[in-house]
Amino acid sequence: MTMKKIIAGLFLSLLLVTGLSQAQSTGEDKLNQFVQHVETFQAAFEQTVIDPEGQVMEQAQGLFVLSRPGKFRWDYETPYPQKIVADGKNIWFYDVDLEQVTVKSQQEALAETPATLLSGELVPEDKYNINNLPSDDGLLWVELTPKQTESNFQAVTLAFDGDVLQQMIMRDSFDQRTRLTFTQVIENPKFKQDMFKFTPPTGIDVVGEAQQ
């Protein structure tokens, strides 16, 4: 399971949360506002993966779009073009350089990540401890930690610039961190009907079988 798959599933699971408790402070309040009012989302992203010693392991950039519940796509543009598209039933991983597409049942693929299933069901409130964090950078930070000790991630931290989601940091069970920084954010845009439809290019190898 690659970090990009984990990121895709984890980010969408957070956007599906609608049952979080009422905010007691500003950071949590912004999180509640976000998950309650954002149905579609679009942003450019910069991804940085950092090892436990603080060394940068990987950097990437691209475009993320989402339509709740269960549809999203990550279009990685640099350093290598890749696409991850979830259409509600299947999740497609297209490596442009390798000329290969892998398709899996969306439910099965995301069950392998820290995310809950992307079936449109709500994420229960009791799955996360939610804590506001102090800040000296002008952003409003809130941390979510799983209550289940067997989870393979330690925490997810989100930062809001006003009402806008600006950063997301995931720390896995090996203390590796993945930071996503969002720019050019558009909340509740209208997408074309085929935005989340993926058709493998002609002549490309397809591994797996799509669910009908």
PDB file of C-alpha atoms in Angstrom, residues 63-160:
ATOM      1  CA  LEU A  63      -4.448  18.905  -8.371  1.00  0.00           C
ATOM      2  CA  PHE A  64      -7.025  17.403  -6.006  1.00  0.00           C
ATOM      3  CA  VAL A  65     -10.790  17.393  -6.563  1.00  0.00           C
ATOM      4  CA  LEU A  66     -13.541  15.816  -4.478  1.00  0.00           C
ATOM      5  CA  SER A  67     -17.272  15.247  -4.571  1.00  0.00           C
ATOM      6  CA  ARG A  68     -18.767  13.841  -1.366  1.00  0.00           C
ATOM      7  CA  PRO A  69     -19.483  11.127  -0.748  1.00  0.00           C
ATOM      8  CA  GLY A  70     -17.075   8.715  -2.364  1.00  0.00           C
ATOM      9  CA  LYS A  71     -15.730  10.442  -5.477  1.00  0.00           C
ATOM     10  CA  PHE A  72     -12.333  12.065  -5.771  1.00  0.00           C
ATOM     11  CA  ARG A  73      -9.216  12.322  -7.894  1.00  0.00           C
ATOM     12  CA  TRP A  74      -5.560  13.135  -7.295  1.00  0.00           C
ATOM     13  CA  ASP A  75      -3.737  14.250 -10.432  1.00  0.00           C
ATOM     14  CA  TYR A  76      -0.011  14.187  -9.692  1.00  0.00           C
ATOM     15  CA  GLU A  77       1.827  16.403 -12.154  1.00  0.00           C
ATOM     16  CA  THR A  78       5.413  16.499 -10.820  1.00  0.00           C
ATOM     17  CA  PRO A  79       7.850  14.881 -10.473  1.00  0.00           C
ATOM     18  CA  TYR A  80       6.019  11.973 -12.161  1.00  0.00           C
ATOM     19  CA  PRO A  81       2.559  12.083 -13.719  1.00  0.00           C
ATOM     20  CA  GLN A  82       0.111   9.791 -11.945  1.00  0.00           C
ATOM     21  CA  LYS A  83      -3.647   9.723 -11.475  1.00  0.00           C
ATOM     22  CA  ILE A  84      -5.767   8.280  -8.679  1.00  0.00           C
ATOM     23  CA  VAL A  85      -9.479   8.333  -9.492  1.00  0.00           C
ATOM     24  CA  ALA A  86     -12.300   7.054  -7.264  1.00  0.00           C
ATOM     25  CA  ASP A  87     -15.649   6.830  -9.050  1.00  0.00           C
ATOM     26  CA  GLY A  88     -17.728   5.577  -6.136  1.00  0.00           C
ATOM     27  CA  LYS A  89     -17.273   1.879  -6.926  1.00  0.00           C
ATOM     28  CA  ASN A  90     -13.710   1.518  -8.139  1.00  0.00           C
ATOM     29  CA  ILE A  91     -10.445   3.258  -7.478  1.00  0.00           C
ATOM     30  CA  TRP A  92      -8.051   3.562 -10.418  1.00  0.00           C
ATOM     31  CA  PHE A  93      -4.286   4.061 -10.119  1.00  0.00           C
ATOM     32  CA  TYR A  94      -2.706   5.158 -13.395  1.00  0.00           C
ATOM     33  CA  ASP A  95       1.086   5.387 -13.640  1.00  0.00           C
ATOM     34  CA  VAL A  96       1.690   7.283 -16.865  1.00  0.00           C
ATOM     35  CA  ASP A  97       5.418   6.465 -17.141  1.00  0.00           C
ATOM     36  CA  LEU A  98       4.903   2.751 -16.465  1.00  0.00           C
ATOM     37  CA  GLU A  99       1.909   2.709 -18.837  1.00  0.00           C
ATOM     38  CA  GLN A 100      -0.043   0.668 -16.309  1.00  0.00           C
ATOM     39  CA  VAL A 101      -3.444   0.980 -14.643  1.00  0.00           C
ATOM     40  CA  THR A 102      -4.392  -0.836 -11.446  1.00  0.00           C
ATOM     41  CA  VAL A 103      -8.056  -1.009 -10.486  1.00  0.00           C
ATOM     42  CA  LYS A 104      -9.515  -2.201  -7.199  1.00  0.00           C
ATOM     43  CA  SER A 105     -12.838  -2.228  -5.478  1.00  0.00           C
ATOM     44  CA  GLN A 106     -12.975   1.158  -3.783  1.00  0.00           C
ATOM     45  CA  GLN A 107     -14.307  -0.330  -0.573  1.00  0.00           C
ATOM     46  CA  GLU A 108     -11.569  -2.960  -0.399  1.00  0.00           C
ATOM     47  CA  ALA A 109      -8.762  -0.579  -1.356  1.00  0.00           C
ATOM     48  CA  LEU A 110      -9.637   2.038   1.219  1.00  0.00           C
ATOM     49  CA  ALA A 111     -10.203  -0.555   3.916  1.00  0.00           C
ATOM     50  CA  GLU A 112      -6.430  -1.111   3.755  1.00  0.00           C
ATOM     51  CA  THR A 113      -5.766   2.512   4.727  1.00  0.00           C
ATOM     52  CA  PRO A 114      -6.429   4.415   7.970  1.00  0.00           C
ATOM     53  CA  ALA A 115      -9.576   5.710   6.320  1.00  0.00           C
ATOM     54  CA  THR A 116     -13.050   4.361   6.852  1.00  0.00           C
ATOM     55  CA  LEU A 117     -14.851   2.926   3.860  1.00  0.00           C
ATOM     56  CA  LEU A 118     -15.915   5.397   1.186  1.00  0.00           C
ATOM     57  CA  SER A 119     -19.414   4.040   0.843  1.00  0.00           C
ATOM     58  CA  GLY A 120     -21.110   7.261   1.836  1.00  0.00           C
ATOM     59  CA  GLU A 121     -21.492   6.192   5.465  1.00  0.00           C
ATOM     60  CA  LEU A 122     -20.601   8.692   8.159  1.00  0.00           C
ATOM     61  CA  VAL A 123     -17.464   8.398  10.220  1.00  0.00           C
ATOM     62  CA  PRO A 124     -18.528   7.824  13.859  1.00  0.00           C
ATOM     63  CA  GLU A 125     -17.611  10.542  16.305  1.00  0.00           C
ATOM     64  CA  ASP A 126     -16.085   8.070  18.734  1.00  0.00           C
ATOM     65  CA  LYS A 127     -13.333   7.011  16.296  1.00  0.00           C
ATOM     66  CA  TYR A 128     -11.226  10.114  16.953  1.00  0.00           C
ATOM     67  CA  ASN A 129      -9.937  12.194  19.808  1.00  0.00           C
ATOM     68  CA  ILE A 130     -10.166  15.833  18.654  1.00  0.00           C
ATOM     69  CA  ASN A 131      -7.832  18.420  20.162  1.00  0.00           C
ATOM     70  CA  ASN A 132      -7.163  22.054  19.353  1.00  0.00           C
ATOM     71  CA  LEU A 133      -3.473  22.897  19.146  1.00  0.00           C
ATOM     72  CA  PRO A 134      -1.663  26.124  20.057  1.00  0.00           C
ATOM     73  CA  SER A 135      -0.416  28.144  17.104  1.00  0.00           C
ATOM     74  CA  ASP A 136       2.119  30.885  16.457  1.00  0.00           C
ATOM     75  CA  ASP A 137       1.819  30.989  12.655  1.00  0.00           C
ATOM     76  CA  GLY A 138      -1.600  32.601  12.324  1.00  0.00           C
ATOM     77  CA  LEU A 139      -3.258  29.320  11.338  1.00  0.00           C
ATOM     78  CA  LEU A 140      -5.885  27.435  13.348  1.00  0.00           C
ATOM     79  CA  TRP A 141      -4.708  23.879  14.080  1.00  0.00           C
ATOM     80  CA  VAL A 142      -6.731  20.853  15.167  1.00  0.00           C
ATOM     81  CA  GLU A 143      -5.487  17.290  15.684  1.00  0.00           C
ATOM     82  CA  LEU A 144      -7.389  14.020  15.244  1.00  0.00           C
ATOM     83  CA  THR A 145      -5.979  10.869  16.821  1.00  0.00           C
ATOM     84  CA  PRO A 146      -7.570   7.415  16.431  1.00  0.00           C
ATOM     85  CA  LYS A 147      -8.943   5.813  19.546  1.00  0.00           C
ATOM     86  CA  GLN A 148      -8.225   2.323  18.226  1.00  0.00           C
ATOM     87  CA  THR A 149      -4.735   1.328  19.330  1.00  0.00           C
ATOM     88  CA  GLU A 150      -4.263  -1.028  16.351  1.00  0.00           C
ATOM     89  CA  SER A 151      -4.533   1.827  13.847  1.00  0.00           C
ATOM     90  CA  ASN A 152      -1.492   2.184  11.560  1.00  0.00           C
ATOM     91  CA  PHE A 153      -1.404   5.970  11.831  1.00  0.00           C
ATOM     92  CA  GLN A 154      -0.796   8.116  14.874  1.00  0.00           C
ATOM     93  CA  ALA A 155      -2.445  11.425  14.079  1.00  0.00           C
ATOM     94  CA  VAL A 156      -3.862  13.745  11.451  1.00  0.00           C
ATOM     95  CA  THR A 157      -3.427  17.478  11.941  1.00  0.00           C
ATOM     96  CA  LEU A 158      -5.299  20.109   9.952  1.00  0.00           C
ATOM     97  CA  ALA A 159      -4.631  23.829   9.662  1.00  0.00           C
ATOM     98  CA  PHE A 160      -7.168  26.443   8.605  1.00  0.00           C
TER      99      PHE A 160
END
